[in-house]
């Protein structure tokens, strides 16, 4: 019997992830190249010893020595320095001395790397992409280090956001699973179950997974089931509000409005929460078809929802979002389930193309299924109305039945100047998929997992990433949180930090962290100026957590409010410098 096996391709390196934790690594040299080698070894939790005359030290190496992150001897290399060493990294501008050190290492069978001399290297340093526990190395086997860096950058650009966080969560879940199924006999079943979790849950799901989600998910291990992430969250009863809406109205009450519009009618949702009256939400639903209206009224009555739902009749030729005729000054959101098809022929043709018949019968009337121009033309009407209504509606949202329509709608939104939009995907069972697009003329941003919920779209169609993640090696979360709290409290902005949860929320009127701004500042403000009608230019949420898989801490910054992407990037850069700083100054 013949078999097809992989072809041997000689000339490569054996790519390994060497566990250097606690290993003794000797670095000979103290310049810039040595500094890079030292950082790589420290990131791998190795014990690093540096041998170099003090006058040859770069500022970074001197800093490592001052912070006692490495052991240091102020002299040139001596053969006895190899005693008890597991690895040697040489980075000196002396080819003869470097070769002599390499020969000594070969005699003692100690692996060595001589910088810029491939023939005297037992291994190479590649270009590494790091995202928490995720490490991806690109090596050209010593042929082109700069090219390796370029290739690594291209690979990193194509990776999903927060991939490292998803991997860290999977690692935490594995540890918990080992505690409830610790025996060797359970090993194959554990591996199979974890594999199913990674296959069934999306990367976004794995990234969002928290401690409560893990405990709920582990409860299904005994039955070998893998519930969907949405099912896990549904059992928890509540979701964290994503901050994409601002409450409208006065302090005495909070007013929420919503409109659901389609070719066959309009649904108006008003949820009013009055502190002293406890009034129930009010829902107004409309239709252009008399039979549909009749069934709608019966359903409301059968469910005793008359105090909360009111049925109204829509006007087909009227606007989709008739705020003026409904005497509404503003609403919080619209929802739309448009007719998908341009014609009955297209609808029937799409049905024939399906590989299997639907599990349920279609009960939609023709006015609910077909419209001139299809769903894209219908949503275009909403887009045009949004240009006139602007921020009278805080969020416009619509469902789409075709993935191709998403690109068309988003491109149109960008053409008219929308800078704040969101895309997500709905999956029913294993086959049926629908998509949703939302846009806002306001400056409140949804969570990134909500706004960038479709990974199959080109990146230029996705909204600007509203989250920034940072790994801070070697520094515990309490220390990182303290640094950031001190930093933000010293600036003229509104900031509230909860140390028990390691979470803080803040608002600023501009780039108050720049040197120019700090020179002008007269000191921190206790609260924001109530007289400024423009409001804050940026709102943000900062969360610090332990990053056990990679060692150190993880910082996540969420952009909650604002229009200036450069301002958000500047803020994240400032936080990164402060978090990575070596003192609190």
Short mmCIF file of N, CA, C and O in Angstrom, two decimals, residues 170-273:
data_model
loop_
_atom_site.label_atom_id
_atom_site.label_comp_id
_atom_site.label_asym_id
_atom_site.label_seq_id
_atom_site.Cartn_x
_atom_site.Cartn_y
_atom_site.Cartn_z
N UNK A 170 -8.13 30.53 27.59
CA UNK A 170 -8.14 29.09 27.36
C UNK A 170 -7.20 28.39 28.33
O UNK A 170 -7.52 27.32 28.88
N UNK A 171 -6.04 29.01 28.58
CA UNK A 171 -5.10 28.43 29.54
C UNK A 171 -5.68 28.38 30.94
O UNK A 171 -5.51 27.38 31.66
N UNK A 172 -6.38 29.44 31.33
CA UNK A 172 -7.01 29.46 32.66
C UNK A 172 -8.11 28.40 32.75
O UNK A 172 -8.28 27.73 33.79
N UNK A 173 -8.86 28.22 31.67
CA UNK A 173 -9.92 27.19 31.65
C UNK A 173 -9.31 25.80 31.77
O UNK A 173 -9.85 24.93 32.47
N UNK A 174 -8.20 25.55 31.12
CA UNK A 174 -7.52 24.25 31.20
C UNK A 174 -7.10 23.93 32.63
O UNK A 174 -7.23 22.81 33.11
N UNK A 175 -6.57 24.95 33.31
CA UNK A 175 -6.14 24.74 34.70
C UNK A 175 -7.34 24.38 35.58
O UNK A 175 -7.24 23.49 36.43
N UNK A 176 -8.44 25.07 35.38
CA UNK A 176 -9.64 24.77 36.17
C UNK A 176 -10.15 23.36 35.85
O UNK A 176 -10.62 22.65 36.74
N UNK A 177 -10.08 22.98 34.58
CA UNK A 177 -10.55 21.65 34.19
C UNK A 177 -9.70 20.56 34.83
O UNK A 177 -10.22 19.52 35.25
N UNK A 178 -8.41 20.78 34.93
CA UNK A 178 -7.53 19.78 35.56
C UNK A 178 -7.88 19.57 37.04
O UNK A 178 -7.68 18.49 37.58
N UNK A 179 -8.41 20.59 37.67
CA UNK A 179 -8.77 20.45 39.08
C UNK A 179 -10.01 19.59 39.27
O UNK A 179 -10.12 18.89 40.27
N UNK A 180 -10.92 19.64 38.31
CA UNK A 180 -12.14 18.82 38.46
C UNK A 180 -11.99 17.46 37.79
O UNK A 180 -12.80 16.56 38.03
N UNK A 181 -10.98 17.32 36.93
CA UNK A 181 -10.71 16.02 36.28
C UNK A 181 -9.20 15.80 36.28
O UNK A 181 -8.55 15.89 35.24
N UNK A 182 -8.61 15.49 37.46
CA UNK A 182 -7.15 15.50 37.60
C UNK A 182 -6.44 14.20 37.17
O UNK A 182 -5.22 14.21 37.02
N UNK A 183 -7.14 13.11 37.01
CA UNK A 183 -6.46 11.83 36.81
C UNK A 183 -5.91 11.70 35.39
O UNK A 183 -6.39 12.33 34.44
N UNK A 184 -4.89 10.83 35.25
CA UNK A 184 -4.29 10.57 33.95
C UNK A 184 -5.30 9.93 33.00
O UNK A 184 -5.27 10.16 31.79
N UNK A 185 -6.20 9.13 33.54
CA UNK A 185 -7.21 8.47 32.71
C UNK A 185 -8.13 9.48 32.03
O UNK A 185 -8.69 9.22 30.97
N UNK A 186 -8.30 10.64 32.67
CA UNK A 186 -9.17 11.67 32.11
C UNK A 186 -8.46 12.48 31.02
O UNK A 186 -9.09 13.32 30.36
N UNK A 187 -7.15 12.27 30.86
CA UNK A 187 -6.37 13.08 29.93
C UNK A 187 -6.94 13.16 28.53
O UNK A 187 -7.19 14.27 28.01
N UNK A 188 -7.19 12.03 27.85
CA UNK A 188 -7.74 12.11 26.49
C UNK A 188 -9.09 12.83 26.42
O UNK A 188 -9.34 13.59 25.49
N UNK A 189 -9.94 12.59 27.42
CA UNK A 189 -11.25 13.24 27.41
C UNK A 189 -11.11 14.74 27.64
O UNK A 189 -11.83 15.54 27.02
N UNK A 190 -10.19 15.13 28.54
CA UNK A 190 -9.95 16.55 28.76
C UNK A 190 -9.52 17.23 27.46
O UNK A 190 -10.01 18.31 27.11
N UNK A 191 -8.56 16.62 26.78
CA UNK A 191 -8.05 17.20 25.54
C UNK A 191 -9.15 17.33 24.49
O UNK A 191 -9.26 18.34 23.80
N UNK A 192 -9.97 16.30 24.37
CA UNK A 192 -11.05 16.33 23.39
C UNK A 192 -12.06 17.41 23.72
O UNK A 192 -12.52 18.15 22.83
N UNK A 193 -12.41 17.54 24.99
CA UNK A 193 -13.39 18.54 25.40
C UNK A 193 -12.86 19.96 25.16
O UNK A 193 -13.58 20.83 24.65
N UNK A 194 -11.60 20.20 25.53
CA UNK A 194 -11.01 21.52 25.30
C UNK A 194 -10.94 21.84 23.81
O UNK A 194 -11.16 22.99 23.40
N UNK A 195 -10.63 20.83 23.00
CA UNK A 195 -10.58 21.06 21.56
C UNK A 195 -11.95 21.48 21.03
O UNK A 195 -12.05 22.38 20.18
N UNK A 196 -13.00 20.86 21.54
CA UNK A 196 -14.35 21.21 21.10
C UNK A 196 -14.70 22.65 21.50
O UNK A 196 -15.36 23.37 20.74
N UNK A 197 -14.27 23.06 22.69
CA UNK A 197 -14.53 24.44 23.12
C UNK A 197 -13.88 25.42 22.14
O UNK A 197 -14.50 26.39 21.69
N UNK A 198 -12.62 25.17 21.80
CA UNK A 198 -11.89 26.07 20.91
C UNK A 198 -12.49 26.08 19.50
O UNK A 198 -12.42 27.10 18.81
N UNK A 199 -13.05 24.97 19.08
CA UNK A 199 -13.64 24.90 17.75
C UNK A 199 -15.01 25.55 17.71
O UNK A 199 -15.37 26.20 16.72
N UNK A 200 -15.81 25.39 18.76
CA UNK A 200 -17.18 25.88 18.75
C UNK A 200 -17.28 27.36 19.12
O UNK A 200 -18.12 28.08 18.58
N UNK A 201 -16.42 27.81 20.01
CA UNK A 201 -16.45 29.21 20.43
C UNK A 201 -15.55 30.03 19.51
O UNK A 201 -14.46 29.59 19.14
N UNK A 202 -15.99 31.22 19.18
CA UNK A 202 -15.17 32.12 18.37
C UNK A 202 -14.07 32.71 19.23
O UNK A 202 -14.11 32.65 20.47
N UNK A 203 -13.08 33.32 18.58
CA UNK A 203 -12.01 33.98 19.32
C UNK A 203 -12.56 35.11 20.17
O UNK A 203 -12.08 35.36 21.28
N UNK A 204 -13.57 35.81 19.65
CA UNK A 204 -14.19 36.88 20.43
C UNK A 204 -14.86 36.33 21.68
O UNK A 204 -14.78 36.94 22.76
N UNK A 205 -15.51 35.17 21.55
CA UNK A 205 -16.14 34.54 22.71
C UNK A 205 -15.08 34.19 23.76
O UNK A 205 -15.25 34.46 24.96
N UNK A 206 -14.00 33.58 23.31
CA UNK A 206 -12.93 33.16 24.23
C UNK A 206 -12.29 34.36 24.91
O UNK A 206 -11.88 34.29 26.07
N UNK A 207 -12.20 35.46 24.17
CA UNK A 207 -11.61 36.67 24.74
C UNK A 207 -12.50 37.27 25.82
O UNK A 207 -12.02 37.75 26.85
N UNK A 208 -13.82 37.22 25.61
CA UNK A 208 -14.76 37.79 26.59
C UNK A 208 -14.97 36.90 27.81
O UNK A 208 -15.43 37.36 28.85
N UNK A 209 -14.65 35.63 27.70
CA UNK A 209 -14.92 34.67 28.77
C UNK A 209 -14.29 35.13 30.10
O UNK A 209 -13.11 35.41 30.17
N UNK A 210 -15.11 35.19 31.14
CA UNK A 210 -14.60 35.57 32.46
C UNK A 210 -14.72 34.38 33.42
O UNK A 210 -15.09 33.27 33.02
N UNK A 211 -14.42 34.63 34.69
CA UNK A 211 -14.43 33.54 35.68
C UNK A 211 -15.80 32.88 35.80
O UNK A 211 -15.90 31.65 35.89
N UNK A 212 -16.85 33.68 35.81
CA UNK A 212 -18.19 33.11 35.91
C UNK A 212 -18.53 32.25 34.70
O UNK A 212 -19.14 31.18 34.84
N UNK A 213 -18.12 32.74 33.51
CA UNK A 213 -18.36 31.94 32.30
C UNK A 213 -17.64 30.60 32.38
O UNK A 213 -18.19 29.57 31.98
N UNK A 214 -16.41 30.62 32.87
CA UNK A 214 -15.64 29.38 32.97
C UNK A 214 -16.31 28.38 33.91
O UNK A 214 -16.42 27.19 33.59
N UNK A 215 -16.76 28.87 35.05
CA UNK A 215 -17.40 27.96 36.01
C UNK A 215 -18.68 27.36 35.42
O UNK A 215 -18.96 26.17 35.59
N UNK A 216 -19.45 28.19 34.71
CA UNK A 216 -20.68 27.69 34.08
C UNK A 216 -20.35 26.67 32.99
O UNK A 216 -20.99 25.62 32.89
N UNK A 217 -19.35 26.98 32.18
CA UNK A 217 -18.96 26.07 31.10
C UNK A 217 -18.44 24.74 31.64
O UNK A 217 -18.77 23.67 31.10
N UNK A 218 -17.65 24.78 32.70
CA UNK A 218 -17.11 23.54 33.28
C UNK A 218 -18.22 22.63 33.82
O UNK A 218 -18.03 21.42 33.93
N UNK A 219 -19.36 23.22 34.13
CA UNK A 219 -20.48 22.41 34.61
C UNK A 219 -21.01 21.46 33.55
O UNK A 219 -21.71 20.50 33.87
N UNK A 220 -20.68 21.71 32.27
CA UNK A 220 -21.14 20.84 31.19
C UNK A 220 -20.11 19.77 30.84
O UNK A 220 -20.37 18.94 29.96
N UNK A 221 -18.97 19.75 31.53
CA UNK A 221 -17.94 18.75 31.21
C UNK A 221 -18.42 17.33 31.50
O UNK A 221 -18.15 16.40 30.73
N UNK A 222 -19.15 17.17 32.58
CA UNK A 222 -19.60 15.83 32.96
C UNK A 222 -20.46 15.19 31.89
O UNK A 222 -20.42 13.98 31.68
N UNK A 223 -21.25 16.01 31.17
CA UNK A 223 -22.11 15.48 30.12
C UNK A 223 -21.47 15.57 28.73
O UNK A 223 -22.09 15.23 27.73
N UNK A 224 -20.21 16.06 28.70
CA UNK A 224 -19.45 16.18 27.44
C UNK A 224 -20.14 17.09 26.45
O UNK A 224 -20.08 16.88 25.23
N UNK A 225 -20.81 18.14 26.95
CA UNK A 225 -21.50 19.09 26.09
C UNK A 225 -20.72 20.39 26.02
O UNK A 225 -19.97 20.73 26.95
N UNK A 226 -20.92 21.12 24.94
CA UNK A 226 -20.29 22.43 24.77
C UNK A 226 -21.38 23.45 24.45
O UNK A 226 -21.75 23.62 23.28
N UNK A 227 -21.94 24.11 25.43
CA UNK A 227 -22.96 25.13 25.13
C UNK A 227 -22.35 26.33 24.42
O UNK A 227 -21.15 26.62 24.57
N UNK A 228 -23.14 27.03 23.63
CA UNK A 228 -22.68 28.25 22.97
C UNK A 228 -22.39 29.32 24.03
O UNK A 228 -22.98 29.33 25.11
N UNK A 229 -21.50 30.25 23.67
CA UNK A 229 -21.17 31.34 24.58
C UNK A 229 -22.41 32.16 24.94
O UNK A 229 -22.60 32.57 26.08
N UNK A 230 -23.28 32.39 23.93
CA UNK A 230 -24.51 33.14 24.20
C UNK A 230 -25.40 32.43 25.21
O UNK A 230 -26.08 33.06 26.03
N UNK A 231 -25.40 31.09 25.18
CA UNK A 231 -26.19 30.32 26.14
C UNK A 231 -25.61 30.45 27.54
O UNK A 231 -26.34 30.53 28.53
N UNK A 232 -24.28 30.47 27.62
CA UNK A 232 -23.62 30.64 28.92
C UNK A 232 -24.00 31.98 29.52
O UNK A 232 -24.39 32.08 30.70
N UNK A 233 -23.91 33.04 28.71
CA UNK A 233 -24.22 34.38 29.22
C UNK A 233 -25.70 34.52 29.56
O UNK A 233 -26.07 35.24 30.49
N UNK A 234 -26.53 33.84 28.80
CA UNK A 234 -27.97 33.93 29.07
C UNK A 234 -28.32 33.38 30.43
O UNK A 234 -29.22 33.87 31.11
N UNK A 235 -27.58 32.36 30.89
CA UNK A 235 -27.87 31.77 32.19
C UNK A 235 -27.42 32.66 33.34
O UNK A 235 -27.85 32.48 34.47
N UNK A 236 -26.60 33.65 33.04
CA UNK A 236 -26.11 34.54 34.09
C UNK A 236 -27.09 35.65 34.40
O UNK A 236 -26.93 36.38 35.37
N UNK A 237 -28.09 35.82 33.55
CA UNK A 237 -29.18 36.74 33.87
C UNK A 237 -28.98 38.16 33.40
O UNK A 237 -29.91 38.79 32.95
N UNK A 238 -27.77 38.69 33.45
CA UNK A 238 -27.57 40.08 33.07
C UNK A 238 -26.31 40.23 32.24
O UNK A 238 -25.38 39.45 32.35
N UNK A 239 -26.31 41.26 31.42
CA UNK A 239 -25.15 41.63 30.63
C UNK A 239 -24.64 42.97 31.17
O UNK A 239 -25.42 43.80 31.63
N UNK A 240 -23.35 43.18 31.02
CA UNK A 240 -22.80 44.49 31.35
C UNK A 240 -23.16 45.45 30.23
O UNK A 240 -22.94 45.17 29.06
N UNK A 241 -23.74 46.60 30.57
CA UNK A 241 -24.11 47.59 29.57
C UNK A 241 -22.85 48.07 28.87
O UNK A 241 -21.85 48.38 29.49
N UNK A 242 -22.90 48.10 27.52
CA UNK A 242 -21.67 48.36 26.78
C UNK A 242 -21.34 49.84 26.64
O UNK A 242 -20.33 50.20 26.05
N UNK A 243 -22.18 50.73 27.15
CA UNK A 243 -21.83 52.14 27.18
C UNK A 243 -22.05 52.88 25.88
O UNK A 243 -21.60 54.01 25.74
N UNK A 244 -22.72 52.27 24.91
CA UNK A 244 -22.88 52.93 23.62
C UNK A 244 -24.04 53.92 23.59
O UNK A 244 -24.26 54.57 22.58
N UNK A 245 -24.79 54.04 24.69
CA UNK A 245 -25.88 54.99 24.77
C UNK A 245 -25.65 55.95 25.93
O UNK A 245 -25.10 55.59 26.95
N UNK A 246 -26.12 57.17 25.75
CA UNK A 246 -26.14 58.13 26.84
C UNK A 246 -27.59 58.31 27.25
O UNK A 246 -28.48 58.45 26.41
N UNK A 247 -27.87 58.31 28.55
CA UNK A 247 -29.25 58.47 29.01
C UNK A 247 -29.76 59.85 28.63
O UNK A 247 -29.09 60.85 28.83
N UNK A 248 -30.96 59.90 28.09
CA UNK A 248 -31.57 61.18 27.73
C UNK A 248 -32.54 61.60 28.83
O UNK A 248 -33.13 60.79 29.49
N UNK A 249 -32.75 62.89 28.97
CA UNK A 249 -33.73 63.37 29.93
C UNK A 249 -33.09 63.98 31.15
O UNK A 249 -31.89 64.17 31.23
N UNK A 250 -33.92 64.32 32.12
CA UNK A 250 -33.45 64.98 33.32
C UNK A 250 -33.06 63.95 34.38
O UNK A 250 -33.22 62.75 34.19
N UNK A 251 -32.57 64.44 35.47
CA UNK A 251 -32.09 63.54 36.52
C UNK A 251 -33.21 62.73 37.16
O UNK A 251 -32.98 61.67 37.71
N UNK A 252 -34.46 63.24 37.06
CA UNK A 252 -35.57 62.55 37.72
C UNK A 252 -35.93 61.25 37.03
O UNK A 252 -36.55 60.39 37.64
N UNK A 253 -35.56 61.09 35.77
CA UNK A 253 -35.90 59.85 35.07
C UNK A 253 -34.89 59.61 33.95
O UNK A 253 -34.17 60.51 33.54
N UNK A 254 -34.92 58.37 33.47
CA UNK A 254 -34.12 57.99 32.32
C UNK A 254 -35.07 57.58 31.21
O UNK A 254 -35.98 56.80 31.44
N UNK A 255 -34.89 58.11 30.02
CA UNK A 255 -35.82 57.88 28.92
C UNK A 255 -35.11 57.15 27.79
O UNK A 255 -34.09 57.61 27.30
N UNK A 256 -35.63 55.97 27.42
CA UNK A 256 -35.08 55.21 26.30
C UNK A 256 -36.17 55.03 25.24
O UNK A 256 -37.31 54.71 25.56
N UNK A 257 -35.80 55.26 23.99
CA UNK A 257 -36.75 55.06 22.89
C UNK A 257 -36.15 54.10 21.88
O UNK A 257 -34.96 54.03 21.71
N UNK A 258 -37.00 53.38 21.14
CA UNK A 258 -36.47 52.57 20.04
C UNK A 258 -37.51 52.42 18.96
O UNK A 258 -38.71 52.42 19.22
N UNK A 259 -37.08 52.31 17.70
CA UNK A 259 -37.98 52.14 16.58
C UNK A 259 -37.56 50.91 15.80
O UNK A 259 -36.40 50.75 15.47
N UNK A 260 -38.51 50.04 15.49
CA UNK A 260 -38.28 48.89 14.61
C UNK A 260 -39.09 49.13 13.35
O UNK A 260 -40.31 49.13 13.38
N UNK A 261 -38.41 49.35 12.23
CA UNK A 261 -39.13 49.68 11.00
C UNK A 261 -38.87 48.63 9.94
O UNK A 261 -37.82 48.04 9.88
N UNK A 262 -39.88 48.41 9.08
CA UNK A 262 -39.74 47.50 7.95
C UNK A 262 -40.71 47.92 6.88
O UNK A 262 -41.53 48.81 7.09
N UNK A 263 -40.64 47.26 5.72
CA UNK A 263 -41.56 47.61 4.64
C UNK A 263 -43.00 47.46 5.09
O UNK A 263 -43.89 48.16 4.63
N UNK A 264 -43.23 46.53 6.05
CA UNK A 264 -44.60 46.27 6.46
C UNK A 264 -45.03 47.06 7.69
O UNK A 264 -46.10 46.86 8.21
N UNK A 265 -44.20 47.94 8.18
CA UNK A 265 -44.68 48.69 9.32
C UNK A 265 -43.59 49.27 10.18
O UNK A 265 -42.43 49.30 9.81
N UNK A 266 -43.97 49.73 11.35
CA UNK A 266 -43.04 50.40 12.25
C UNK A 266 -43.35 49.99 13.68
O UNK A 266 -44.51 49.87 14.05
N UNK A 267 -42.28 49.74 14.42
CA UNK A 267 -42.45 49.37 15.83
C UNK A 267 -41.70 50.38 16.68
O UNK A 267 -40.52 50.60 16.50
N UNK A 268 -42.40 51.03 17.55
CA UNK A 268 -41.81 52.05 18.41
C UNK A 268 -41.73 51.54 19.83
O UNK A 268 -42.73 51.12 20.39
N UNK A 269 -40.54 51.57 20.37
CA UNK A 269 -40.34 51.09 21.74
C UNK A 269 -39.94 52.25 22.63
O UNK A 269 -38.97 52.95 22.36
N UNK A 270 -40.72 52.48 23.65
CA UNK A 270 -40.39 53.52 24.62
C UNK A 270 -40.28 52.87 25.98
O UNK A 270 -41.23 52.28 26.46
N UNK A 271 -39.11 52.94 26.56
CA UNK A 271 -38.91 52.40 27.90
C UNK A 271 -38.63 53.58 28.82
O UNK A 271 -37.62 54.24 28.70
N UNK A 272 -39.58 53.84 29.69
CA UNK A 272 -39.43 55.00 30.58
C UNK A 272 -39.36 54.51 32.02
O UNK A 272 -40.25 53.82 32.49
N UNK A 273 -38.28 54.86 32.67
CA UNK A 273 -38.10 54.43 34.07
C UNK A 273 -38.16 55.68 34.95
O UNK A 273 -37.25 56.49 34.96
#
